[in-house]
Amino acid sequence: MTEFLELGPHAGFIIACYVVTLVVIGALFVWILADGSRLRARLAAMEAQGVTRRSARARSADARESGS
Amino acid sequence: MAILDLANPTRFLALSARLLPWLAAACVIAFAVGLYMTFFVAPDDYQQGATVKIMYLHVPAAWLAMMCYSVMAISSLGTLIWKHPLADVSAKAAAPIGAAFTLISLITGSLWGKPMWGTYWVWDARLTSVLVLFIMYLGLIALWRTIEDPIRAGKAAAVLTLVGAINLPIIKFSVDWWNTLHQPASVIRMDGPTIHPTILWPLLVMALAFTLLFFVMHLMAMRNEILRRRLRTMQLQAASARVGVATPQAAE
């Protein structure tokens, strides 16, 4: 652990690099996650309103036909 | 057959959902091992001292900045030549990730430059060409946001991406072609790496971790983009249905 803390006279530059990398990657990751959950929520809202995609309608029609 | 299967967005969503947890786990393990090697195994450089630890972020980020653009260029070929349904999804999803890696490369390089070169920035070919790469990423993101139709936006962005790919060999060989403060290539060389294995191995593990991180985020962003297009289709469908109902009433 002592070795870990011995970053020499330029420790500030080294630590700044790791912090910047963490912040940039963290922000990107959070943005991708938030974008995904926002899109899923909006899709669910559209489906709740009865709007479905053509392929989804075709699949449900197939399922009905095979069931009958 | 597997590649053809992937052309179907629904199959891609199912496959990527199965793949993502494994990739994410491998990424976390690679980062844990890489950071342990960086801080507890790798020695300080005999000239640079502990500042060599910046290399374990800077070099993988720079590699990924270029790899990400290469992925976008290959995807652009997929859009223009094969009209692959997922090609422009892949290119669009990769752009913000590439911009982030390029930004990390620029900032860490600058922070490494100050103690080693005595300056944060010089307008030499390597630094300038990487800055151009960052600006190109931002331009492509802006282009995708400017054109509303994703198919048209994908084609325009694909052409611009392929034109911009000329910057990749310029970045790679800039240190050989022009005078620069930046050191020449020391890992990917015809005569093998010039870095001692005690420093090379942690660097390679960190590069693997960054690569896995790219694939995890790229798959997640591609999934988001597919959902965004589905949402757009449904919104257009709902809007046309409303117009279809409203038109006869308006005619009456």
mmCIF file of C-alpha atoms in Angstrom:
data_model
loop_
_atom_site.group_PDB
_atom_site.id
_atom_site.type_symbol
_atom_site.label_atom_id
_atom_site.label_comp_id
_atom_site.label_asym_id
_atom_site.label_seq_id
_atom_site.Cartn_x
_atom_site.Cartn_y
_atom_site.Cartn_z
ATOM 1 C CA MET A 1 0.000 0.000 0.000
ATOM 2 C CA THR A 2 2.930 2.312 0.725
ATOM 3 C CA GLU A 3 4.170 1.672 -2.812
ATOM 4 C CA PHE A 4 0.727 2.548 -4.136
ATOM 5 C CA LEU A 5 0.893 5.956 -2.476
ATOM 6 C CA GLU A 6 4.433 6.686 -3.638
ATOM 7 C CA LEU A 7 3.636 8.393 -6.905
ATOM 8 C CA GLY A 8 6.554 10.784 -6.803
ATOM 9 C CA PRO A 9 6.690 14.525 -7.416
ATOM 10 C CA HIS A 10 4.114 14.356 -10.239
ATOM 11 C CA ALA A 11 1.432 12.549 -8.226
ATOM 12 C CA GLY A 12 -1.112 15.280 -9.014
ATOM 13 C CA PHE A 13 -0.805 14.657 -12.763
ATOM 14 C CA ILE A 14 -1.113 10.883 -12.327
ATOM 15 C CA ILE A 15 -4.143 11.108 -10.029
ATOM 16 C CA ALA A 16 -5.782 13.708 -12.309
ATOM 17 C CA CYS A 17 -5.456 11.293 -15.269
ATOM 18 C CA TYR A 18 -7.166 8.456 -13.390
ATOM 19 C CA VAL A 19 -9.918 10.781 -12.103
ATOM 20 C CA VAL A 20 -10.578 12.257 -15.571
ATOM 21 C CA THR A 21 -10.739 8.775 -17.124
ATOM 22 C CA LEU A 22 -13.133 7.569 -14.423
ATOM 23 C CA VAL A 23 -15.359 10.637 -14.817
ATOM 24 C CA VAL A 24 -15.493 10.477 -18.655
ATOM 25 C CA ILE A 25 -16.160 6.717 -18.784
ATOM 26 C CA GLY A 26 -18.585 6.916 -15.839
ATOM 27 C CA ALA A 27 -20.539 9.749 -17.484
ATOM 28 C CA LEU A 28 -20.713 7.862 -20.793
ATOM 29 C CA PHE A 29 -21.839 4.658 -19.069
ATOM 30 C CA VAL A 30 -24.540 6.444 -17.040
ATOM 31 C CA TRP A 31 -25.739 8.265 -20.194
ATOM 32 C CA ILE A 32 -26.030 4.952 -22.119
ATOM 33 C CA LEU A 33 -27.904 3.312 -19.210
ATOM 34 C CA ALA A 34 -30.240 6.315 -18.780
ATOM 35 C CA ASP A 35 -30.884 6.477 -22.532
ATOM 36 C CA GLY A 36 -31.797 2.769 -22.554
ATOM 37 C CA SER A 37 -34.219 2.995 -19.647
ATOM 38 C CA ARG A 38 -35.831 6.177 -21.071
ATOM 39 C CA LEU A 39 -36.354 4.439 -24.438
ATOM 40 C CA ARG A 40 -37.770 1.286 -22.840
ATOM 41 C CA ALA A 41 -40.196 3.391 -20.765
ATOM 42 C CA ARG A 42 -41.381 5.306 -23.855
ATOM 43 C CA LEU A 43 -41.787 2.067 -25.837
ATOM 44 C CA ALA A 44 -43.814 0.566 -23.000
ATOM 45 C CA ALA A 45 -45.999 3.702 -22.916
ATOM 46 C CA MET A 46 -46.628 3.444 -26.677
ATOM 47 C CA GLU A 47 -47.531 -0.245 -26.371
ATOM 48 C CA ALA A 48 -49.856 0.590 -23.484
ATOM 49 C CA GLN A 49 -51.640 3.007 -25.855
ATOM 50 C CA GLY A 50 -52.151 0.091 -28.240
ATOM 51 C CA VAL A 51 -49.505 1.092 -30.784
ATOM 52 C CA THR A 52 -47.586 -1.971 -31.979
ATOM 53 C CA ARG A 53 -45.010 -2.553 -34.664
ATOM 54 C CA ARG A 54 -46.048 -4.331 -37.891
ATOM 55 C CA SER A 55 -43.771 -7.313 -37.108
ATOM 56 C CA ALA A 56 -45.243 -7.598 -33.592
ATOM 57 C CA ARG A 57 -48.761 -7.572 -35.042
ATOM 58 C CA ALA A 58 -47.761 -10.247 -37.574
ATOM 59 C CA ARG A 59 -46.307 -12.391 -34.788
ATOM 60 C CA SER A 60 -49.445 -12.122 -32.663
ATOM 61 C CA ALA A 61 -51.599 -12.923 -35.724
ATOM 62 C CA ASP A 62 -49.476 -16.016 -36.394
ATOM 63 C CA ALA A 63 -49.836 -17.039 -32.763
ATOM 64 C CA ARG A 64 -53.615 -16.643 -32.968
ATOM 65 C CA GLU A 65 -53.768 -18.695 -36.189
ATOM 66 C CA SER A 66 -51.634 -21.493 -34.812
ATOM 67 C CA GLY A 67 -53.726 -21.480 -31.618
ATOM 68 C CA SER A 68 -57.035 -21.742 -33.478
ATOM 69 C CA MET B 1 -25.595 -18.274 -40.949
ATOM 70 C CA ALA B 2 -24.714 -16.559 -37.655
ATOM 71 C CA ILE B 3 -23.818 -13.312 -39.439
ATOM 72 C CA LEU B 4 -27.074 -13.431 -41.418
ATOM 73 C CA ASP B 5 -28.958 -14.037 -38.192
ATOM 74 C CA LEU B 6 -27.385 -10.908 -36.734
ATOM 75 C CA ALA B 7 -28.798 -8.861 -39.612
ATOM 76 C CA ASN B 8 -32.165 -9.202 -37.907
ATOM 77 C CA PRO B 9 -32.374 -6.559 -35.121
ATOM 78 C CA THR B 10 -34.668 -8.726 -32.981
ATOM 79 C CA ARG B 11 -32.176 -11.616 -33.093
ATOM 80 C CA PHE B 12 -29.346 -9.182 -32.398
ATOM 81 C CA LEU B 13 -31.187 -7.927 -29.291
ATOM 82 C CA ALA B 14 -31.651 -11.479 -28.028
ATOM 83 C CA LEU B 15 -28.046 -12.501 -28.720
ATOM 84 C CA SER B 16 -26.533 -9.326 -27.265
ATOM 85 C CA ALA B 17 -28.653 -9.698 -24.101
ATOM 86 C CA ARG B 18 -27.094 -13.129 -23.566
ATOM 87 C CA LEU B 19 -23.565 -11.907 -24.393
ATOM 88 C CA LEU B 20 -23.505 -8.668 -22.380
ATOM 89 C CA PRO B 21 -23.268 -10.095 -18.822
ATOM 90 C CA TRP B 22 -20.288 -12.281 -19.817
ATOM 91 C CA LEU B 23 -18.522 -9.411 -21.575
ATOM 92 C CA ALA B 24 -19.171 -7.084 -18.624
ATOM 93 C CA ALA B 25 -17.794 -9.659 -16.167
ATOM 94 C CA ALA B 26 -14.680 -10.195 -18.317
ATOM 95 C CA CYS B 27 -14.237 -6.402 -18.509
ATOM 96 C CA VAL B 28 -14.418 -5.983 -14.702
ATOM 97 C CA ILE B 29 -11.920 -8.832 -14.174
ATOM 98 C CA ALA B 30 -9.536 -7.408 -16.793
ATOM 99 C CA PHE B 31 -9.674 -3.953 -15.169
ATOM 100 C CA ALA B 32 -9.109 -5.439 -11.696
ATOM 101 C CA VAL B 33 -6.049 -7.383 -12.894
ATOM 102 C CA GLY B 34 -4.773 -4.491 -15.021
ATOM 103 C CA LEU B 35 -5.048 -1.906 -12.230
ATOM 104 C CA TYR B 36 -3.433 -4.304 -9.731
ATOM 105 C CA MET B 37 -0.521 -4.837 -12.129
ATOM 106 C CA THR B 38 -0.308 -1.082 -12.783
ATOM 107 C CA PHE B 39 -0.066 -0.041 -9.141
ATOM 108 C CA PHE B 40 1.517 -3.076 -7.426
ATOM 109 C CA VAL B 41 3.544 -5.013 -10.030
ATOM 110 C CA ALA B 42 4.808 -2.684 -12.761
ATOM 111 C CA PRO B 43 7.993 -0.816 -11.811
ATOM 112 C CA ASP B 44 8.505 2.897 -12.260
ATOM 113 C CA ASP B 45 10.293 3.936 -15.421
ATOM 114 C CA TYR B 46 14.004 4.687 -14.968
ATOM 115 C CA GLN B 47 13.587 8.128 -16.556
ATOM 116 C CA GLN B 48 9.927 9.046 -16.079
ATOM 117 C CA GLY B 49 9.463 7.606 -12.592
ATOM 118 C CA ALA B 50 5.849 6.990 -11.529
ATOM 119 C CA THR B 51 4.414 9.148 -14.337
ATOM 120 C CA VAL B 52 4.715 6.043 -16.531
ATOM 121 C CA LYS B 53 1.474 4.958 -14.819
ATOM 122 C CA ILE B 54 -0.314 7.500 -17.039
ATOM 123 C CA MET B 55 0.693 5.325 -20.007
ATOM 124 C CA TYR B 56 -1.641 2.518 -18.829
ATOM 125 C CA LEU B 57 -4.589 4.857 -19.491
ATOM 126 C CA HIS B 58 -3.276 7.029 -22.285
ATOM 127 C CA VAL B 59 -2.063 4.330 -24.684
ATOM 128 C CA PRO B 60 -5.156 2.039 -24.492
ATOM 129 C CA ALA B 61 -7.440 5.085 -24.818
ATOM 130 C CA ALA B 62 -5.514 6.225 -27.904
ATOM 131 C CA TRP B 63 -5.649 2.722 -29.426
ATOM 132 C CA LEU B 64 -9.385 2.522 -28.748
ATOM 133 C CA ALA B 65 -9.948 5.994 -30.218
ATOM 134 C CA MET B 66 -8.514 4.693 -33.492
ATOM 135 C CA MET B 67 -10.100 1.232 -33.274
ATOM 136 C CA CYS B 68 -13.505 2.795 -32.692
ATOM 137 C CA TYR B 69 -13.143 4.900 -35.840
ATOM 138 C CA SER B 70 -12.035 1.771 -37.738
ATOM 139 C CA VAL B 71 -15.215 0.017 -36.555
ATOM 140 C CA MET B 72 -17.211 3.004 -37.807
ATOM 141 C CA ALA B 73 -15.413 2.930 -41.172
ATOM 142 C CA ILE B 74 -16.111 -0.812 -41.614
ATOM 143 C CA SER B 75 -19.733 -0.242 -40.559
ATOM 144 C CA SER B 76 -19.943 2.577 -43.122
ATOM 145 C CA LEU B 77 -18.892 0.138 -45.837
ATOM 146 C CA GLY B 78 -21.650 -2.144 -44.552
ATOM 147 C CA THR B 79 -24.131 0.720 -44.919
ATOM 148 C CA LEU B 80 -23.083 1.843 -48.396
ATOM 149 C CA ILE B 81 -22.195 -1.477 -50.059
ATOM 150 C CA TRP B 82 -24.202 -4.200 -48.357
ATOM 151 C CA LYS B 83 -26.978 -2.029 -46.852
ATOM 152 C CA HIS B 84 -26.711 -4.149 -43.702
ATOM 153 C CA PRO B 85 -29.593 -3.207 -41.364
ATOM 154 C CA LEU B 86 -27.308 -2.971 -38.355
ATOM 155 C CA ALA B 87 -24.351 -1.249 -40.042
ATOM 156 C CA ASP B 88 -25.379 2.355 -39.478
ATOM 157 C CA VAL B 89 -26.741 1.391 -36.050
ATOM 158 C CA SER B 90 -23.218 0.189 -35.230
ATOM 159 C CA ALA B 91 -21.556 3.313 -36.647
ATOM 160 C CA LYS B 92 -23.903 5.713 -34.853
ATOM 161 C CA ALA B 93 -23.556 3.845 -31.542
ATOM 162 C CA ALA B 94 -19.746 3.849 -31.761
ATOM 163 C CA ALA B 95 -19.317 7.611 -32.305
ATOM 164 C CA PRO B 96 -19.873 8.910 -28.735
ATOM 165 C CA ILE B 97 -17.725 6.074 -27.358
ATOM 166 C CA GLY B 98 -14.923 6.928 -29.785
ATOM 167 C CA ALA B 99 -15.229 10.612 -28.861
ATOM 168 C CA ALA B 100 -14.930 9.721 -25.162
ATOM 169 C CA PHE B 101 -11.800 7.585 -25.694
ATOM 170 C CA THR B 102 -10.253 10.314 -27.863
ATOM 171 C CA LEU B 103 -11.000 12.916 -25.182
ATOM 172 C CA ILE B 104 -9.367 10.687 -22.535
ATOM 173 C CA SER B 105 -6.365 10.214 -24.805
ATOM 174 C CA LEU B 106 -6.024 13.983 -25.340
ATOM 175 C CA ILE B 107 -6.419 14.929 -21.660
ATOM 176 C CA THR B 108 -4.163 12.188 -20.255
ATOM 177 C CA GLY B 109 -1.586 12.915 -22.964
ATOM 178 C CA SER B 110 -1.654 16.576 -22.036
ATOM 179 C CA LEU B 111 -1.308 15.786 -18.320
ATOM 180 C CA TRP B 112 1.584 13.436 -19.123
ATOM 181 C CA GLY B 113 3.208 16.024 -21.405
ATOM 182 C CA LYS B 114 3.470 18.770 -18.791
ATOM 183 C CA PRO B 115 5.855 16.950 -16.383
ATOM 184 C CA MET B 116 7.743 15.129 -19.186
ATOM 185 C CA TRP B 117 7.938 17.684 -22.003
ATOM 186 C CA GLY B 118 7.396 20.856 -19.978
ATOM 187 C CA THR B 119 4.214 21.742 -21.874
ATOM 188 C CA TYR B 120 0.595 20.593 -21.979
ATOM 189 C CA TRP B 121 0.298 20.944 -25.739
ATOM 190 C CA VAL B 122 2.304 21.366 -28.931
ATOM 191 C CA TRP B 123 0.827 21.745 -32.397
ATOM 192 C CA ASP B 124 2.757 18.813 -33.856
ATOM 193 C CA ALA B 125 1.354 16.254 -36.284
ATOM 194 C CA ARG B 126 0.452 13.544 -33.738
ATOM 195 C CA LEU B 127 -1.377 15.772 -31.282
ATOM 196 C CA THR B 128 -3.066 17.811 -33.999
ATOM 197 C CA SER B 129 -4.234 14.741 -35.963
ATOM 198 C CA VAL B 130 -5.740 13.239 -32.788
ATOM 199 C CA LEU B 131 -7.487 16.556 -32.103
ATOM 200 C CA VAL B 132 -8.830 16.398 -35.686
ATOM 201 C CA LEU B 133 -10.103 12.868 -34.918
ATOM 202 C CA PHE B 134 -11.960 14.211 -31.863
ATOM 203 C CA ILE B 135 -13.511 17.024 -33.934
ATOM 204 C CA MET B 136 -14.533 14.484 -36.598
ATOM 205 C CA TYR B 137 -16.309 12.390 -33.961
ATOM 206 C CA LEU B 138 -18.201 15.487 -32.784
ATOM 207 C CA GLY B 139 -19.042 16.405 -36.395
ATOM 208 C CA LEU B 140 -20.429 12.936 -37.082
ATOM 209 C CA ILE B 141 -22.532 13.001 -33.903
ATOM 210 C CA ALA B 142 -23.870 16.404 -34.982
ATOM 211 C CA LEU B 143 -24.625 15.107 -38.499
ATOM 212 C CA TRP B 144 -26.648 12.185 -37.146
ATOM 213 C CA ARG B 145 -28.628 14.584 -34.977
ATOM 214 C CA THR B 146 -29.194 17.042 -37.820
ATOM 215 C CA ILE B 147 -30.878 14.644 -40.286
ATOM 216 C CA GLU B 148 -34.115 13.262 -38.882
ATOM 217 C CA ASP B 149 -34.480 10.191 -41.119
ATOM 218 C CA PRO B 150 -32.013 7.598 -39.728
ATOM 219 C CA ILE B 151 -31.509 5.925 -43.139
ATOM 220 C CA ARG B 152 -30.548 9.206 -44.848
ATOM 221 C CA ALA B 153 -28.448 10.252 -41.852
ATOM 222 C CA GLY B 154 -26.685 6.873 -41.919
ATOM 223 C CA LYS B 155 -25.749 7.218 -45.595
ATOM 224 C CA ALA B 156 -24.472 10.816 -45.213
ATOM 225 C CA ALA B 157 -22.503 9.894 -42.100
ATOM 226 C CA ALA B 158 -21.076 6.795 -43.814
ATOM 227 C CA VAL B 159 -19.637 8.908 -46.656
ATOM 228 C CA LEU B 160 -18.168 11.414 -44.200
ATOM 229 C CA THR B 161 -16.756 8.616 -42.008
ATOM 230 C CA LEU B 162 -15.001 6.993 -44.977
ATOM 231 C CA VAL B 163 -13.526 10.335 -46.077
ATOM 232 C CA GLY B 164 -12.307 10.930 -42.509
ATOM 233 C CA ALA B 165 -10.659 7.479 -42.356
ATOM 234 C CA ILE B 166 -7.686 9.016 -44.182
ATOM 235 C CA ASN B 167 -6.796 10.511 -40.784
ATOM 236 C CA LEU B 168 -6.084 7.065 -39.263
ATOM 237 C CA PRO B 169 -2.793 6.358 -41.125
ATOM 238 C CA ILE B 170 -1.840 10.005 -40.590
ATOM 239 C CA ILE B 171 -2.220 9.530 -36.809
ATOM 240 C CA LYS B 172 -0.352 6.219 -36.857
ATOM 241 C CA PHE B 173 2.614 7.346 -38.967
ATOM 242 C CA SER B 174 2.754 11.028 -37.954
ATOM 243 C CA VAL B 175 5.549 10.285 -35.475
ATOM 244 C CA ASP B 176 7.643 8.765 -38.307
ATOM 245 C CA TRP B 177 6.839 11.302 -41.021
ATOM 246 C CA TRP B 178 7.300 14.566 -39.094
ATOM 247 C CA ASN B 179 9.344 15.983 -36.220
ATOM 248 C CA THR B 180 7.475 15.612 -32.948
ATOM 249 C CA LEU B 181 7.903 15.597 -29.177
ATOM 250 C CA HIS B 182 5.798 12.417 -29.122
ATOM 251 C CA GLN B 183 7.750 9.178 -28.913
ATOM 252 C CA PRO B 184 7.591 6.755 -31.880
ATOM 253 C CA ALA B 185 5.643 3.480 -31.706
ATOM 254 C CA SER B 186 7.079 1.154 -29.067
ATOM 255 C CA VAL B 187 4.557 -1.719 -28.951
ATOM 256 C CA ILE B 188 3.124 -2.293 -32.449
ATOM 257 C CA ARG B 189 6.356 -2.438 -34.489
ATOM 258 C CA MET B 190 7.678 -4.700 -37.227
ATOM 259 C CA ASP B 191 10.653 -5.684 -35.032
ATOM 260 C CA GLY B 192 8.570 -6.290 -31.894
ATOM 261 C CA PRO B 193 7.906 -4.192 -28.778
ATOM 262 C CA THR B 194 10.742 -2.152 -27.277
ATOM 263 C CA ILE B 195 9.125 -1.984 -23.819
ATOM 264 C CA HIS B 196 10.357 -4.248 -21.011
ATOM 265 C CA PRO B 197 7.882 -7.091 -20.267
ATOM 266 C CA THR B 198 7.325 -5.854 -16.680
ATOM 267 C CA ILE B 199 5.744 -2.725 -18.137
ATOM 268 C CA LEU B 200 4.429 -4.249 -21.379
ATOM 269 C CA TRP B 201 2.201 -6.891 -19.739
ATOM 270 C CA PRO B 202 0.234 -4.486 -17.518
ATOM 271 C CA LEU B 203 -0.191 -2.272 -20.590
ATOM 272 C CA LEU B 204 -1.563 -5.175 -22.648
ATOM 273 C CA VAL B 205 -3.945 -6.209 -19.859
ATOM 274 C CA MET B 206 -5.228 -2.626 -19.576
ATOM 275 C CA ALA B 207 -5.603 -2.515 -23.373
ATOM 276 C CA LEU B 208 -7.689 -5.711 -23.180
ATOM 277 C CA ALA B 209 -9.814 -4.163 -20.406
ATOM 278 C CA PHE B 210 -10.418 -1.012 -22.474
ATOM 279 C CA THR B 211 -11.276 -3.128 -25.536
ATOM 280 C CA LEU B 212 -13.802 -5.161 -23.544
ATOM 281 C CA LEU B 213 -15.226 -1.909 -22.158
ATOM 282 C CA PHE B 214 -15.649 -0.648 -25.708
ATOM 283 C CA PHE B 215 -17.528 -3.799 -26.759
ATOM 284 C CA VAL B 216 -19.786 -3.673 -23.681
ATOM 285 C CA MET B 217 -20.697 -0.020 -24.251
ATOM 286 C CA HIS B 218 -20.988 -0.473 -28.016
ATOM 287 C CA LEU B 219 -23.433 -3.374 -27.649
ATOM 288 C CA MET B 220 -25.462 -1.401 -25.087
ATOM 289 C CA ALA B 221 -25.534 1.692 -27.324
ATOM 290 C CA MET B 222 -26.502 -0.430 -30.361
ATOM 291 C CA ARG B 223 -29.387 -1.934 -28.396
ATOM 292 C CA ASN B 224 -30.489 1.599 -27.479
ATOM 293 C CA GLU B 225 -30.316 2.708 -31.101
ATOM 294 C CA ILE B 226 -32.485 -0.233 -32.235
ATOM 295 C CA LEU B 227 -35.050 0.695 -29.559
ATOM 296 C CA ARG B 228 -34.896 4.365 -30.665
ATOM 297 C CA ARG B 229 -35.723 3.341 -34.251
ATOM 298 C CA ARG B 230 -38.557 1.115 -33.077
ATOM 299 C CA LEU B 231 -39.950 3.992 -31.037
ATOM 300 C CA ARG B 232 -39.688 6.310 -34.049
ATOM 301 C CA THR B 233 -41.547 3.784 -36.238
ATOM 302 C CA MET B 234 -44.300 3.450 -33.639
ATOM 303 C CA GLN B 235 -44.596 7.225 -33.266
ATOM 304 C CA LEU B 236 -44.908 7.629 -37.060
ATOM 305 C CA GLN B 237 -47.493 4.833 -37.106
ATOM 306 C CA ALA B 238 -49.491 6.471 -34.320
ATOM 307 C CA ALA B 239 -49.282 9.850 -36.064
ATOM 308 C CA SER B 240 -50.444 8.438 -39.429
ATOM 309 C CA ALA B 241 -53.292 6.585 -37.684
ATOM 310 C CA ARG B 242 -54.383 9.870 -36.108
ATOM 311 C CA VAL B 243 -54.253 11.600 -39.507
ATOM 312 C CA GLY B 244 -56.188 8.695 -41.053
ATOM 313 C CA VAL B 245 -58.979 9.171 -38.504
ATOM 314 C CA ALA B 246 -58.888 12.950 -38.644
ATOM 315 C CA THR B 247 -58.957 13.309 -42.441
ATOM 316 C CA PRO B 248 -62.509 12.003 -43.085
ATOM 317 C CA GLN B 249 -63.816 14.117 -40.229
ATOM 318 C CA ALA B 250 -62.086 17.143 -41.695
ATOM 319 C CA ALA B 251 -63.624 16.363 -45.076
ATOM 320 C CA GLU B 252 -67.144 16.210 -43.655
#
